[in-house]
Short mmCIF file of C-alpha atoms in Angstrom, two decimals:
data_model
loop_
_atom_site.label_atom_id
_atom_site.label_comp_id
_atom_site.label_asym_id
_atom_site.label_seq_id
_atom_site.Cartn_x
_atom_site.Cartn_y
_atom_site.Cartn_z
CA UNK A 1 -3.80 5.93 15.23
CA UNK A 2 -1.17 3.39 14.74
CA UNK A 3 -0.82 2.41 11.33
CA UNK A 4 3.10 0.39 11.50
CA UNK A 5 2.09 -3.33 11.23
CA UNK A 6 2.27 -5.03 14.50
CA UNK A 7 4.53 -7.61 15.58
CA UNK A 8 6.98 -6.70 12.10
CA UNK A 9 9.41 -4.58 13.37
CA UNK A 10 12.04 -6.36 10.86
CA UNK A 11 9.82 -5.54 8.16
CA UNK A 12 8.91 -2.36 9.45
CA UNK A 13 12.93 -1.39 9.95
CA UNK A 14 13.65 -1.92 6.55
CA UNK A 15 10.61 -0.36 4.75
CA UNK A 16 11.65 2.49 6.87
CA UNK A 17 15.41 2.77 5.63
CA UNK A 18 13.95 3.04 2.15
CA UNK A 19 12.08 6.00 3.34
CA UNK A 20 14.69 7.46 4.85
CA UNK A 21 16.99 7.29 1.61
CA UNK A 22 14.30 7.72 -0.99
CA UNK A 23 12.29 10.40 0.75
CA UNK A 24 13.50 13.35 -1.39
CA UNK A 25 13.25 11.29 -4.58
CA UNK A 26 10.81 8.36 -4.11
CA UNK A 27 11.66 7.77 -8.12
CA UNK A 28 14.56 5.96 -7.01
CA UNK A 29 12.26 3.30 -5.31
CA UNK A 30 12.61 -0.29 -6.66
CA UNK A 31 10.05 -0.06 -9.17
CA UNK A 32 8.58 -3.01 -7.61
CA UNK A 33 8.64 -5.03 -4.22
CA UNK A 34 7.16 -8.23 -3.22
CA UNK A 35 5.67 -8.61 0.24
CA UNK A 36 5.56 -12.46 1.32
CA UNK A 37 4.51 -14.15 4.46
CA UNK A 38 1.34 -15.65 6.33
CA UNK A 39 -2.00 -14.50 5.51
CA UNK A 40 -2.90 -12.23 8.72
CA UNK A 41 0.48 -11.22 9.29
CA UNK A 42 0.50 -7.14 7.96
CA UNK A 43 1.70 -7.27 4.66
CA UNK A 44 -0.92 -5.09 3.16
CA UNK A 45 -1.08 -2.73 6.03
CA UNK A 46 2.07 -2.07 5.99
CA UNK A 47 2.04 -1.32 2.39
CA UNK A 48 -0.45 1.29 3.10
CA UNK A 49 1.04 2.68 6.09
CA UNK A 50 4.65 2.84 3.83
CA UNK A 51 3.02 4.87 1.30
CA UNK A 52 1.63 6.63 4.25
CA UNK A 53 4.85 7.48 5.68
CA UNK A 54 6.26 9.10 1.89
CA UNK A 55 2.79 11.52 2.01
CA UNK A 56 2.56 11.91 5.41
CA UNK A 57 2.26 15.79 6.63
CA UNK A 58 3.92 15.73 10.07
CA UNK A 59 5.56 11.96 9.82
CA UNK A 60 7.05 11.03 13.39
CA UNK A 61 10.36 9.18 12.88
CA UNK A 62 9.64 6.63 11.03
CA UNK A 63 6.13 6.37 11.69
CA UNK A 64 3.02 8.38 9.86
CA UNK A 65 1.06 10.87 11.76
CA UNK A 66 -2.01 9.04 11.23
CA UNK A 67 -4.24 12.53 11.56
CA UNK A 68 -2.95 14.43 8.38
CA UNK A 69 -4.92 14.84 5.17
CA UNK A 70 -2.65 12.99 3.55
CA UNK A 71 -2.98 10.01 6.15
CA UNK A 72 -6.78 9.86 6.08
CA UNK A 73 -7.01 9.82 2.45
CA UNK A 74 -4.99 6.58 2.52
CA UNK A 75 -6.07 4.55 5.64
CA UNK A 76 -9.63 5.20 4.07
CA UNK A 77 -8.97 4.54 0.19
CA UNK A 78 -9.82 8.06 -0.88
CA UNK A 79 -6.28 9.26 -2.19
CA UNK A 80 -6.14 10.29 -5.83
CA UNK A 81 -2.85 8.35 -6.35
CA UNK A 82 -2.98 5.24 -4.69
CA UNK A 83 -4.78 2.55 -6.95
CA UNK A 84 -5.48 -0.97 -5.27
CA UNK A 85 -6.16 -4.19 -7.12
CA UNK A 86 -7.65 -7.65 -5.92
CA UNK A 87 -8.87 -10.61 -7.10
CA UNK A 88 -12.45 -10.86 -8.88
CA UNK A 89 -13.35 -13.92 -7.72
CA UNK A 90 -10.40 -16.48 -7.68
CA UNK A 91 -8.27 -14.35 -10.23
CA UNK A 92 -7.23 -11.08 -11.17
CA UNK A 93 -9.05 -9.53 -14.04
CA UNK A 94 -7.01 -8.01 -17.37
CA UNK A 95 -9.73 -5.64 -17.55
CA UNK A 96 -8.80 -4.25 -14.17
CA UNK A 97 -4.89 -3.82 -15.10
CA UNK A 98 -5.99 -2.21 -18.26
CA UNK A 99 -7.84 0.51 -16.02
CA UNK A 100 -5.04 0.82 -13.89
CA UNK A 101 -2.75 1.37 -17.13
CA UNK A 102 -4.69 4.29 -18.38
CA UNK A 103 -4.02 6.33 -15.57
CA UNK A 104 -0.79 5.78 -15.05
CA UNK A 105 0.95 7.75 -17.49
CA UNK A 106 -0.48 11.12 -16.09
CA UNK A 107 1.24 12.80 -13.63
CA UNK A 108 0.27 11.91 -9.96
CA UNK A 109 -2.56 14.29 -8.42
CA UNK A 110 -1.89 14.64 -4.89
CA UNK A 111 1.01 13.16 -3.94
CA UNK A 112 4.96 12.53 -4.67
CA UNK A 113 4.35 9.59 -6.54
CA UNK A 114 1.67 6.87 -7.55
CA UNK A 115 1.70 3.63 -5.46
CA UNK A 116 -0.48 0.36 -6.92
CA UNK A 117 -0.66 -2.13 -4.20
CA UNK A 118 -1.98 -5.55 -5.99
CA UNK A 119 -3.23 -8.06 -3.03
CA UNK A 120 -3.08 -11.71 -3.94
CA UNK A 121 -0.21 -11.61 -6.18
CA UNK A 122 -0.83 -15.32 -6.75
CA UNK A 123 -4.16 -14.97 -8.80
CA UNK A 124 -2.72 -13.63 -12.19
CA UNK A 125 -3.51 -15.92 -14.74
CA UNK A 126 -0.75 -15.42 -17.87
CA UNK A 127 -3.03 -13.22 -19.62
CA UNK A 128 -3.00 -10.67 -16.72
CA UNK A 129 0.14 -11.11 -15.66
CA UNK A 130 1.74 -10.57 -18.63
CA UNK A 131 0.05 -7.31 -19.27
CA UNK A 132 1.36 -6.52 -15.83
CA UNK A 133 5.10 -7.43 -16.82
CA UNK A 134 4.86 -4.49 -19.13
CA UNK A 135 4.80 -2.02 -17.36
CA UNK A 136 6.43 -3.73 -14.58
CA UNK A 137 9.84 -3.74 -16.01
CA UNK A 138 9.47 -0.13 -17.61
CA UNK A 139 7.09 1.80 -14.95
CA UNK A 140 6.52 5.23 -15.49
CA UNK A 141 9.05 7.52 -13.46
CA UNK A 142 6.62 8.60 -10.85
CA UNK A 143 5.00 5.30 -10.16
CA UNK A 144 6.32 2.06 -8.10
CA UNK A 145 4.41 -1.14 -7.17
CA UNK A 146 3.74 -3.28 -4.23
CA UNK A 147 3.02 -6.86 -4.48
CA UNK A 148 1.40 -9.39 -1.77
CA UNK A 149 0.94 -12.66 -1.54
CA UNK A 150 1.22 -15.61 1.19
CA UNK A 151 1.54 -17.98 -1.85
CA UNK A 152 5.09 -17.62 -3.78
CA UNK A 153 5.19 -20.64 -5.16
CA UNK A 154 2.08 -19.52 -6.92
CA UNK A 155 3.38 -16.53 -8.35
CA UNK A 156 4.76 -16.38 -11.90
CA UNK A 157 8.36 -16.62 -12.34
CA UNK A 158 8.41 -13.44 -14.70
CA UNK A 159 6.67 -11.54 -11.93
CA UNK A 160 9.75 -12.40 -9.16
CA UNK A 161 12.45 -11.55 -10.96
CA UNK A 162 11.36 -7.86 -11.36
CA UNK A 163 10.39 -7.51 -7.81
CA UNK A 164 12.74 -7.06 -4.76
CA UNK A 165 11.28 -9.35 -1.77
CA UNK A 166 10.61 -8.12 1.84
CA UNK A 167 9.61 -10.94 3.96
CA UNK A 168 7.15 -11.11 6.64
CA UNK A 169 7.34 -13.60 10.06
CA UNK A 170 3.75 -15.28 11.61
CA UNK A 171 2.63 -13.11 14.18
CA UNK A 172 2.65 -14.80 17.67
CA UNK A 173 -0.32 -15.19 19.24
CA UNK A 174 -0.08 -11.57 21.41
CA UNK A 175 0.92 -9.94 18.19
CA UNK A 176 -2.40 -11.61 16.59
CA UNK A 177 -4.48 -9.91 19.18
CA UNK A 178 -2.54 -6.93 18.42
CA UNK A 179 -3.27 -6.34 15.05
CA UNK A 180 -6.82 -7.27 15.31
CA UNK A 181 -7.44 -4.37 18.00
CA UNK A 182 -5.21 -2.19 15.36
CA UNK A 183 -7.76 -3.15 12.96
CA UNK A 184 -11.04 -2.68 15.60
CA UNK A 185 -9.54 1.23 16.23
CA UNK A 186 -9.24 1.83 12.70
CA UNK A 187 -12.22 0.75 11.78
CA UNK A 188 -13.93 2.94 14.76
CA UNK A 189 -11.73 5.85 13.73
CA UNK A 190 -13.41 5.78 10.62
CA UNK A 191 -16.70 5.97 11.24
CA UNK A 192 -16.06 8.52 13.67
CA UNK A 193 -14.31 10.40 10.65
CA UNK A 194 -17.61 9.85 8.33
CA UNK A 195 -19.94 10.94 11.03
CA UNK A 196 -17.72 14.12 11.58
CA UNK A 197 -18.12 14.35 7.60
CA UNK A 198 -21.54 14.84 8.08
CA UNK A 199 -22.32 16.31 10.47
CA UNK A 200 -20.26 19.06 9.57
CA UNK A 201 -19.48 18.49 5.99
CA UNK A 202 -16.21 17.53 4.65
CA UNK A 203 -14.20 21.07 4.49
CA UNK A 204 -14.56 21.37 8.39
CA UNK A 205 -13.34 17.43 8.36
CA UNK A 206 -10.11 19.28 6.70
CA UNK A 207 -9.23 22.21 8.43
CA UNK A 208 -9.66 19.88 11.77
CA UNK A 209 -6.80 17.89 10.91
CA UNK A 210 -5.21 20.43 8.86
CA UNK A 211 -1.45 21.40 9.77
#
């Protein structure tokens, strides 16, 4: 399975020269980035699939295996250390950051370091975003953030000047198609993967893609 955004291959590029010179130490990560572009254009995906690429068991150049523990736990929200946030409604709760806060000072699980992707990085309201500014600008050593939004202009001040930006192009209309068929396959792949879990129960799902 694919996971690379489609039609972002500038993106992609430079996501993947952070990998290649953080790899060993992801702690040396900006301890926050900004993805900004169109609404369908990959930004979250390929926040997952950059994560993805740090964990990944058997990574392929720049790309994630895709079939790896590691990979499955992501592309299907079940790893330990990866902690997503989104708008309740039309805003992003305090209550949810102050969740996300708790377990952030503990050691990371799983992986080589925490990743909190926060979709909609225009709905803070100051309340929330301040609490976020916090530990923005003094993150625990072994966790980074990645922001997305289509809407700068809508994004506190206080939040884009701690955040590096990596900017995303509209997808033309073949690369549109694109992504949604990425999108159709993972969604297949993953009920295939729950069936498989049980049918057979999830310790056979493990060793199967175990390497």
């Amino acid at each position: 399975m694919n996971l690379k955004p489609a039609g972002q291959d500038r993106a992609w590029q430079k996501l993947a020269r952070l990998y290649s010179t953080h790899k060993d130490a992801p702690k040396n990560l900006p301890q926050g980035l900004l993805f900004l572009g169109p609404q369908r254009s990959g930004k979250k995906r390929a926040a997952l699939a950059f994560y993805t690429l740090f964990l990944c068991l058997a990574p392929q150049d720049d790309s994630p295996c895709g079939l790896c523990n590691s990979c499955l736990k992501i592309t299907q929200n079940h790893h330990a250390d990866l902690v997503q946030i989104e708008p309740q409604g039309d805003q992003i709760l305090i209550d949810d950051l102050r969740e996300m806060k708790k377990m952030l000072y503990f050691a990371p699980i799983e992986g080589k370091f925490r990743l909190v992707i926060i979709d909609q990085a225009h709905r803070f309201n100051a309340t929330s975003a301040n609490s976020l500014l916090k530990i923005l600008e003094e993150p625990p050593a072994h966790t980074r953030f990645i922001l997305v939004t289509h809407e700068r202009g809508l994004v506190l001040p206080t939040l884009l000047s701690r955040c590096q930006f990596l900017y995303f192009s509209p997808l033309k209309e073949s690369e549109e198609s694109t992504a949604e068929k990425d999108s159709l396959e993972y969604q297949l792949d993953e009920k295939l993967i729950q069936a498989h879990k049980k049918a057979m129960g999830a310790n056979s799902l493990q060793e199967t893609f175990k390497f």
